[in-house]
């Protein structure tokens, strides 16, 4: 064994060690050492055939990082591994059949690791994308919970405190101020969470899927509970309104549509408390039919909110969700000669049931 042989073997061992610490650069060095050892020379002998397995590993690593480069290198290495050892042999000593079979075998042994590396990279990217979507869905659910429950409850508390007549007005004002700050901060957190979700949702191109079915009776019970709770709160604030719900909701709904329906109804009650004039009441109706829910609300906007066409961030979110589901949400503000500002809303939540629901008004 010559000094050149020792140097080549040592360099090849070093390239394998380098692969552990820097897979990309180590893989390139491994392939270069193999190809150099194939050139006929009196200075060194070729590396043992077992070293070719290290080349296959290197091609898989490069294919993992860059599939195109991995495939190109696989073609180059396989060509050199087949052609260079034939240099120096007599033509009569070369069997065309066995030579072509050897080339095909070498090509397959080079291409397969590169393809496996590319497939592993694609699989990992898909898993990372699913994890990212799952995390963003969790953040969006937190934002919706904050808005539909915490923020609206805080606003109700502020409005109820405003109805209290107490001699210690300083403490009442301080309490209302703290609640207003909590409401503003929760809205800021909601906007931050929703902005992150929508940005990643547009990039990923993945749409939400149904997460189960909910019986129509359960939907109706939830609607009645929301109406009972929020209508009593509005009565404490001086509102005298009417809520009309279906007598029966037949069939099943997907959980996502049910969440939109209940959340929208809850949001409408909160908007009545925040933006409507208690002197004129309100009318909220929910109609269940064969393939849709229709929600309508009509009230008189307070003087301070006469220019508001929508209910703010909450209704804007539901409008975007319904648009993606094939429904709609429309608002309208009408000024009449008496100076009243009538505000109305109509929303359609699509359904997928086979039996038409009977509706009682």
Short mmCIF file of C-alpha atoms in Angstrom, two decimals:
data_model
loop_
_atom_site.label_atom_id
_atom_site.label_comp_id
_atom_site.label_asym_id
_atom_site.label_seq_id
_atom_site.Cartn_x
_atom_site.Cartn_y
_atom_site.Cartn_z
CA UNK A 1 0.00 0.00 0.00
CA UNK A 2 1.55 3.27 -1.12
CA UNK A 3 1.49 6.61 0.64
CA UNK A 4 -1.09 7.82 -1.91
CA UNK A 5 -3.32 4.88 -0.98
CA UNK A 6 -3.06 5.79 2.68
CA UNK A 7 -3.78 9.43 1.90
CA UNK A 8 -6.86 8.52 -0.18
CA UNK A 9 -8.20 6.17 2.48
CA UNK A 10 -7.58 8.74 5.21
CA UNK A 11 -9.27 11.45 3.17
CA UNK A 12 -12.26 9.19 2.50
CA UNK A 13 -12.57 8.42 6.21
CA UNK A 14 -12.37 12.15 6.96
CA UNK A 15 -15.17 12.85 4.49
CA UNK A 16 -17.42 10.35 6.27
CA UNK A 17 -16.67 11.97 9.63
CA UNK A 18 -17.39 15.40 8.09
CA UNK A 19 -20.79 14.12 7.00
CA UNK A 20 -21.76 13.70 10.64
CA UNK A 21 -21.08 17.35 11.46
CA UNK A 22 -21.99 18.92 8.11
CA UNK A 23 -24.09 16.50 6.03
CA UNK A 24 -24.21 18.72 2.93
CA UNK A 25 -20.45 19.40 2.65
CA UNK A 26 -19.46 15.94 3.85
CA UNK A 27 -21.64 14.32 1.18
CA UNK A 28 -20.01 16.38 -1.55
CA UNK A 29 -16.52 15.45 -0.33
CA UNK A 30 -17.51 11.78 -0.17
CA UNK A 31 -18.64 11.79 -3.80
CA UNK A 32 -15.56 13.70 -4.95
CA UNK A 33 -13.22 11.21 -3.22
CA UNK A 34 -15.03 8.28 -4.85
CA UNK A 35 -14.92 9.79 -8.33
CA UNK A 36 -11.21 10.70 -7.99
CA UNK A 37 -10.38 7.14 -6.90
CA UNK A 38 -11.98 5.80 -10.10
CA UNK A 39 -9.47 7.51 -12.41
CA UNK A 40 -6.81 5.04 -13.56
CA UNK A 41 -3.48 6.03 -12.08
CA UNK A 42 -0.30 4.40 -10.98
CA UNK A 43 -0.29 6.43 -7.79
CA UNK A 44 -3.21 4.75 -6.01
CA UNK A 45 -5.57 1.85 -6.17
CA UNK A 46 -9.35 2.32 -6.35
CA UNK A 47 -11.30 2.38 -3.14
CA UNK A 48 -13.05 -0.88 -2.24
CA UNK A 49 -16.52 -1.36 -3.76
CA UNK A 50 -18.06 -1.19 -0.27
CA UNK A 51 -17.27 2.53 -0.24
CA UNK A 52 -19.94 2.91 -2.91
CA UNK A 53 -22.53 2.46 -0.16
CA UNK A 54 -21.19 5.65 1.42
CA UNK A 55 -21.75 7.36 -1.95
CA UNK A 56 -25.35 6.13 -1.99
CA UNK A 57 -25.83 7.62 1.47
CA UNK A 58 -24.28 10.89 0.31
CA UNK A 59 -26.62 11.03 -2.69
CA UNK A 60 -29.59 10.48 -0.37
CA UNK A 61 -28.47 13.37 1.85
CA UNK A 62 -27.99 15.72 -1.11
CA UNK A 63 -31.37 14.62 -2.52
CA UNK A 64 -32.93 15.47 0.83
CA UNK A 65 -31.63 19.04 0.70
CA UNK A 66 -31.91 19.59 -3.08
CA UNK A 67 -33.67 16.89 -5.10
CA UNK A 68 -32.62 18.30 -8.48
CA UNK A 69 -28.97 18.37 -7.52
CA UNK A 70 -29.25 14.88 -6.04
CA UNK A 71 -30.64 13.45 -9.28
CA UNK A 72 -28.04 15.24 -11.40
CA UNK A 73 -25.19 14.01 -9.20
CA UNK A 74 -26.66 10.50 -9.26
CA UNK A 75 -26.45 10.51 -13.06
CA UNK A 76 -22.87 11.84 -13.04
CA UNK A 77 -21.61 9.44 -10.37
CA UNK A 78 -23.27 6.43 -11.99
CA UNK A 79 -21.79 7.34 -15.38
CA UNK A 80 -18.29 7.75 -13.96
CA UNK A 81 -18.60 4.57 -11.84
CA UNK A 82 -19.49 2.63 -14.98
CA UNK A 83 -17.19 4.22 -17.55
CA UNK A 84 -13.90 4.99 -15.75
CA UNK A 85 -13.16 1.39 -14.66
CA UNK A 86 -13.43 0.31 -18.32
CA UNK A 87 -10.54 2.55 -19.37
CA UNK A 88 -7.44 0.49 -20.07
CA UNK A 89 -9.29 -2.74 -20.87
CA UNK A 90 -9.17 -4.34 -24.29
CA UNK A 91 -12.38 -4.16 -26.29
CA UNK A 92 -12.44 -7.94 -26.65
CA UNK A 93 -12.40 -8.28 -22.85
CA UNK A 94 -15.59 -6.22 -22.49
CA UNK A 95 -18.91 -8.06 -22.66
CA UNK A 96 -21.57 -5.71 -24.02
CA UNK A 97 -24.44 -7.50 -22.24
CA UNK A 98 -22.91 -7.60 -18.80
CA UNK A 99 -21.59 -4.06 -19.28
CA UNK A 100 -25.07 -2.64 -19.95
CA UNK A 101 -26.54 -4.58 -17.03
CA UNK A 102 -23.82 -3.22 -14.76
CA UNK A 103 -24.56 0.35 -15.90
CA UNK A 104 -28.28 -0.07 -15.22
CA UNK A 105 -27.60 -1.51 -11.77
CA UNK A 106 -25.23 1.33 -10.87
CA UNK A 107 -27.73 3.92 -12.13
CA UNK A 108 -30.51 2.46 -10.01
CA UNK A 109 -28.27 2.30 -6.94
CA UNK A 110 -27.50 6.02 -7.39
CA UNK A 111 -30.96 7.30 -8.29
CA UNK A 112 -32.94 5.45 -5.63
CA UNK A 113 -31.17 7.04 -2.60
CA UNK A 114 -31.56 10.51 -4.13
CA UNK A 115 -35.27 9.92 -4.71
CA UNK A 116 -35.73 8.57 -1.18
CA UNK A 117 -34.00 11.65 0.20
CA UNK A 118 -36.31 13.94 -1.78
CA UNK A 119 -39.37 11.98 -0.62
CA UNK A 120 -38.27 12.28 3.02
CA UNK A 121 -37.88 16.03 2.60
CA UNK A 122 -41.37 16.34 1.07
CA UNK A 123 -42.89 14.25 3.86
CA UNK A 124 -41.20 16.36 6.53
CA UNK A 125 -42.43 19.58 4.92
CA UNK A 126 -45.98 18.27 4.85
CA UNK A 127 -45.77 17.31 8.51
CA UNK A 128 -44.41 20.75 9.42
CA UNK A 129 -47.18 22.38 7.41
CA UNK A 130 -49.84 20.32 9.19
CA UNK A 131 -48.33 21.24 12.55
CA UNK A 132 -48.31 24.91 11.58
CA UNK A 133 -51.95 24.79 10.48
CA UNK A 134 -52.90 22.98 13.70
CA UNK A 135 -51.15 25.61 15.82
CA UNK A 136 -52.82 28.43 13.92
CA UNK A 137 -56.23 26.77 14.32
CA UNK A 138 -55.61 26.60 18.06
CA UNK A 139 -54.68 30.30 18.11
CA UNK A 140 -57.79 31.16 16.09
CA UNK A 141 -59.96 29.18 18.49
CA UNK A 142 -58.44 31.11 21.39
CA UNK A 143 -59.16 34.39 19.59
CA UNK A 144 -62.77 33.38 18.94
CA UNK A 145 -63.24 32.33 22.57
CA UNK A 146 -61.80 35.62 23.78
CA UNK A 147 -64.09 37.59 21.53
CA UNK A 148 -67.29 35.59 21.90
CA UNK A 149 -67.10 35.11 25.64
CA UNK A 150 -64.53 37.18 27.52
CA UNK A 151 -64.71 40.43 25.55
CA UNK A 152 -68.47 40.46 25.15
CA UNK A 153 -68.94 39.64 28.85
CA UNK A 154 -66.61 42.49 29.78
CA UNK A 155 -68.64 44.88 27.60
CA UNK A 156 -71.86 43.66 29.21
CA UNK A 157 -70.33 44.31 32.63
CA UNK A 158 -69.37 47.84 31.58
CA UNK A 159 -72.89 48.53 30.35
CA UNK A 160 -74.48 47.08 33.47
CA UNK A 161 -72.21 49.18 35.69
CA UNK A 162 -73.37 52.20 33.74
CA UNK A 163 -76.92 51.45 34.87
CA UNK A 164 -76.00 51.37 38.55
CA UNK A 165 -76.87 54.47 40.56
CA UNK A 166 -74.44 54.73 43.42
CA UNK A 167 -73.20 57.65 45.49
CA UNK A 168 -69.61 56.43 45.17
CA UNK A 169 -69.29 57.33 41.51
CA UNK A 170 -65.46 57.48 41.71
CA UNK A 171 -65.18 53.76 42.41
CA UNK A 172 -67.72 52.97 39.71
CA UNK A 173 -65.78 55.02 37.16
CA UNK A 174 -62.56 53.29 38.19
CA UNK A 175 -64.16 49.87 37.81
CA UNK A 176 -65.54 50.76 34.38
CA UNK A 177 -62.14 52.10 33.38
CA UNK A 178 -60.43 48.84 34.31
CA UNK A 179 -63.00 46.85 32.36
CA UNK A 180 -62.57 49.09 29.32
CA UNK A 181 -58.80 48.53 29.42
CA UNK A 182 -59.35 44.77 29.67
CA UNK A 183 -61.70 44.94 26.69
CA UNK A 184 -59.20 46.92 24.59
CA UNK A 185 -56.35 44.59 25.44
CA UNK A 186 -58.37 41.48 24.64
CA UNK A 187 -59.37 43.01 21.28
CA UNK A 188 -55.70 43.72 20.53
CA UNK A 189 -54.83 40.09 21.34
CA UNK A 190 -57.69 38.83 19.16
CA UNK A 191 -56.53 40.90 16.19
CA UNK A 192 -52.97 39.67 16.62
CA UNK A 193 -54.03 36.02 16.75
CA UNK A 194 -56.39 36.36 13.78
CA UNK A 195 -53.81 38.21 11.65
CA UNK A 196 -51.30 35.39 12.18
CA UNK A 197 -53.89 32.77 11.28
CA UNK A 198 -55.10 34.45 8.08
CA UNK A 199 -51.55 35.11 6.85
CA UNK A 200 -50.56 31.46 7.22
CA UNK A 201 -53.90 30.23 5.94
CA UNK A 202 -53.39 32.10 2.64
CA UNK A 203 -49.86 30.75 2.28
CA UNK A 204 -50.72 27.15 3.02
CA UNK A 205 -53.72 26.89 0.68
CA UNK A 206 -55.32 24.42 3.07
CA UNK A 207 -59.04 24.74 3.82
CA UNK A 208 -60.80 23.71 6.99
CA UNK A 209 -62.65 20.42 7.09
CA UNK A 210 -65.64 19.26 9.04
CA UNK A 211 -64.86 17.96 12.53
CA UNK A 212 -67.99 15.90 13.18
CA UNK A 213 -71.76 16.16 13.19
CA UNK A 214 -74.13 17.82 15.66
CA UNK A 215 -77.77 16.84 16.03
CA UNK A 216 -80.33 19.53 15.15
CA UNK A 217 -81.98 19.22 18.57
CA UNK A 218 -78.68 20.04 20.26
CA UNK A 219 -78.29 23.10 18.02
CA UNK A 220 -81.79 24.27 18.96
CA UNK A 221 -81.14 23.76 22.69
CA UNK A 222 -77.93 25.78 22.41
CA UNK A 223 -79.75 28.57 20.56
CA UNK A 224 -82.46 28.70 23.24
CA UNK A 225 -79.86 28.86 26.01
CA UNK A 226 -77.97 31.70 24.29
CA UNK A 227 -81.22 33.61 23.68
CA UNK A 228 -82.40 33.17 27.27
CA UNK A 229 -79.08 34.29 28.79
CA UNK A 230 -78.48 37.30 26.58
CA UNK A 231 -82.08 38.45 26.43
CA UNK A 232 -82.14 38.66 30.22
CA UNK A 233 -78.96 40.76 30.13
CA UNK A 234 -80.49 43.10 27.57
CA UNK A 235 -83.58 43.47 29.75
CA UNK A 236 -81.35 44.63 32.60
CA UNK A 237 -79.94 47.25 30.23
CA UNK A 238 -83.45 48.48 29.41
CA UNK A 239 -83.98 46.68 26.07
CA UNK A 240 -87.40 45.31 25.21
CA UNK A 241 -86.93 43.04 22.21
CA UNK A 242 -88.26 39.93 20.51
CA UNK A 243 -86.33 36.74 19.70
CA UNK A 244 -87.95 34.22 17.35
CA UNK A 245 -86.36 30.77 17.05
CA UNK A 246 -87.36 27.65 15.09
CA UNK A 247 -89.69 25.21 16.77
CA UNK A 248 -87.72 22.28 15.34
CA UNK A 249 -84.37 21.81 13.59
CA UNK A 250 -84.23 18.45 11.84
CA UNK A 251 -81.17 16.66 10.55
CA UNK A 252 -77.54 17.02 11.54
CA UNK A 253 -75.10 19.86 10.99
CA UNK A 254 -71.32 19.76 10.83
CA UNK A 255 -69.66 21.12 13.94
CA UNK A 256 -68.02 23.98 12.06
CA UNK A 257 -71.36 25.34 10.77
CA UNK A 258 -72.92 24.94 14.21
CA UNK A 259 -70.04 26.91 15.75
CA UNK A 260 -70.52 29.71 13.22
CA UNK A 261 -74.29 29.84 13.81
CA UNK A 262 -74.11 29.95 17.61
CA UNK A 263 -71.18 32.35 17.64
CA UNK A 264 -72.93 34.72 15.22
CA UNK A 265 -76.14 34.77 17.30
CA UNK A 266 -74.09 35.46 20.43
CA UNK A 267 -72.24 38.25 18.62
CA UNK A 268 -75.51 39.85 17.50
CA UNK A 269 -76.76 40.04 21.07
CA UNK A 270 -73.50 41.71 22.07
CA UNK A 271 -73.81 44.21 19.20
CA UNK A 272 -77.33 45.11 20.28
CA UNK A 273 -76.04 45.90 23.77
CA UNK A 274 -73.14 47.97 22.45
CA UNK A 275 -74.64 49.82 19.49
CA UNK A 276 -78.45 49.83 19.69
CA UNK A 277 -80.78 52.40 21.25
CA UNK A 278 -82.64 50.71 24.13
CA UNK A 279 -85.71 52.94 23.66
CA UNK A 280 -86.72 51.22 20.42
CA UNK A 281 -85.98 47.57 21.16
CA UNK A 282 -84.82 44.97 18.63
CA UNK A 283 -86.04 41.94 16.70
CA UNK A 284 -83.81 38.89 16.16
CA UNK A 285 -85.03 35.89 14.13
CA UNK A 286 -83.41 32.59 13.25
CA UNK A 287 -85.02 30.48 10.53
CA UNK A 288 -84.02 26.89 9.76
CA UNK A 289 -84.85 25.50 6.33
CA UNK A 290 -83.76 22.65 4.07
CA UNK A 291 -80.28 23.87 3.25
CA UNK A 292 -79.66 27.01 5.25
CA UNK A 293 -80.08 29.05 8.39
CA UNK A 294 -81.28 32.62 7.93
CA UNK A 295 -80.50 35.08 10.71
CA UNK A 296 -82.06 38.54 10.70
CA UNK A 297 -81.65 41.39 13.15
CA UNK A 298 -83.22 44.84 13.14
CA UNK A 299 -82.71 47.62 15.67
CA UNK A 300 -82.15 51.37 15.94
CA UNK A 301 -78.54 52.46 16.19
CA UNK A 302 -77.65 54.79 19.03
CA UNK A 303 -76.77 58.35 18.07
CA UNK A 304 -73.08 57.79 18.72
CA UNK A 305 -73.07 54.78 16.39
CA UNK A 306 -75.24 56.14 13.60
CA UNK A 307 -72.41 55.95 11.04
CA UNK A 308 -71.46 52.36 11.88
CA UNK A 309 -72.44 50.01 9.06
CA UNK A 310 -71.11 46.85 10.67
CA UNK A 311 -70.64 45.50 14.16
CA UNK A 312 -66.85 45.77 14.14
CA UNK A 313 -64.26 43.03 14.15
CA UNK A 314 -66.68 40.33 15.29
CA UNK A 315 -69.13 40.60 12.40
CA UNK A 316 -66.27 41.11 9.95
CA UNK A 317 -64.83 37.77 11.04
CA UNK A 318 -68.16 35.99 10.63
CA UNK A 319 -68.66 37.64 7.24
CA UNK A 320 -65.32 36.22 6.04
CA UNK A 321 -66.12 32.76 7.43
CA UNK A 322 -69.56 32.65 5.81
CA UNK A 323 -68.13 33.77 2.50
CA UNK A 324 -65.69 30.85 2.54
CA UNK A 325 -68.57 28.47 3.39
CA UNK A 326 -70.79 29.71 0.56
CA UNK A 327 -73.02 31.92 2.72
CA UNK A 328 -73.18 35.66 3.26
CA UNK A 329 -73.60 38.40 5.84
CA UNK A 330 -75.09 41.75 4.84
CA UNK A 331 -75.72 44.86 6.90
CA UNK A 332 -77.62 48.04 6.12
CA UNK A 333 -78.14 51.34 7.92
CA UNK A 334 -81.13 53.50 6.94
CA UNK A 335 -81.76 57.10 7.97
CA UNK A 336 -85.40 58.16 8.19
CA UNK A 337 -86.96 61.60 8.44
CA UNK A 338 -87.58 61.23 12.16
CA UNK A 339 -83.83 61.08 12.71
CA UNK A 340 -83.76 57.40 13.60
CA UNK A 341 -80.99 55.21 12.19
CA UNK A 342 -82.45 51.77 11.48
CA UNK A 343 -79.78 49.08 11.36
CA UNK A 344 -80.49 45.67 9.88
CA UNK A 345 -78.56 42.47 9.24
CA UNK A 346 -79.20 39.33 7.25
CA UNK A 347 -76.89 36.31 7.28
CA UNK A 348 -77.07 32.94 5.58
CA UNK A 349 -75.34 29.88 7.07
CA UNK A 350 -75.41 26.93 4.61
CA UNK A 351 -76.68 23.53 5.78
CA UNK A 352 -76.34 19.98 4.43
CA UNK A 353 -79.41 18.06 5.63
CA UNK A 354 -81.98 15.94 3.84
CA UNK A 355 -85.17 16.94 5.62
CA UNK A 356 -86.73 20.36 5.73
CA UNK A 357 -87.16 21.79 9.21
CA UNK A 358 -90.57 22.97 10.36
CA UNK A 359 -90.44 26.57 11.50
CA UNK A 360 -92.92 28.20 13.86
CA UNK A 361 -93.28 31.99 14.00
#
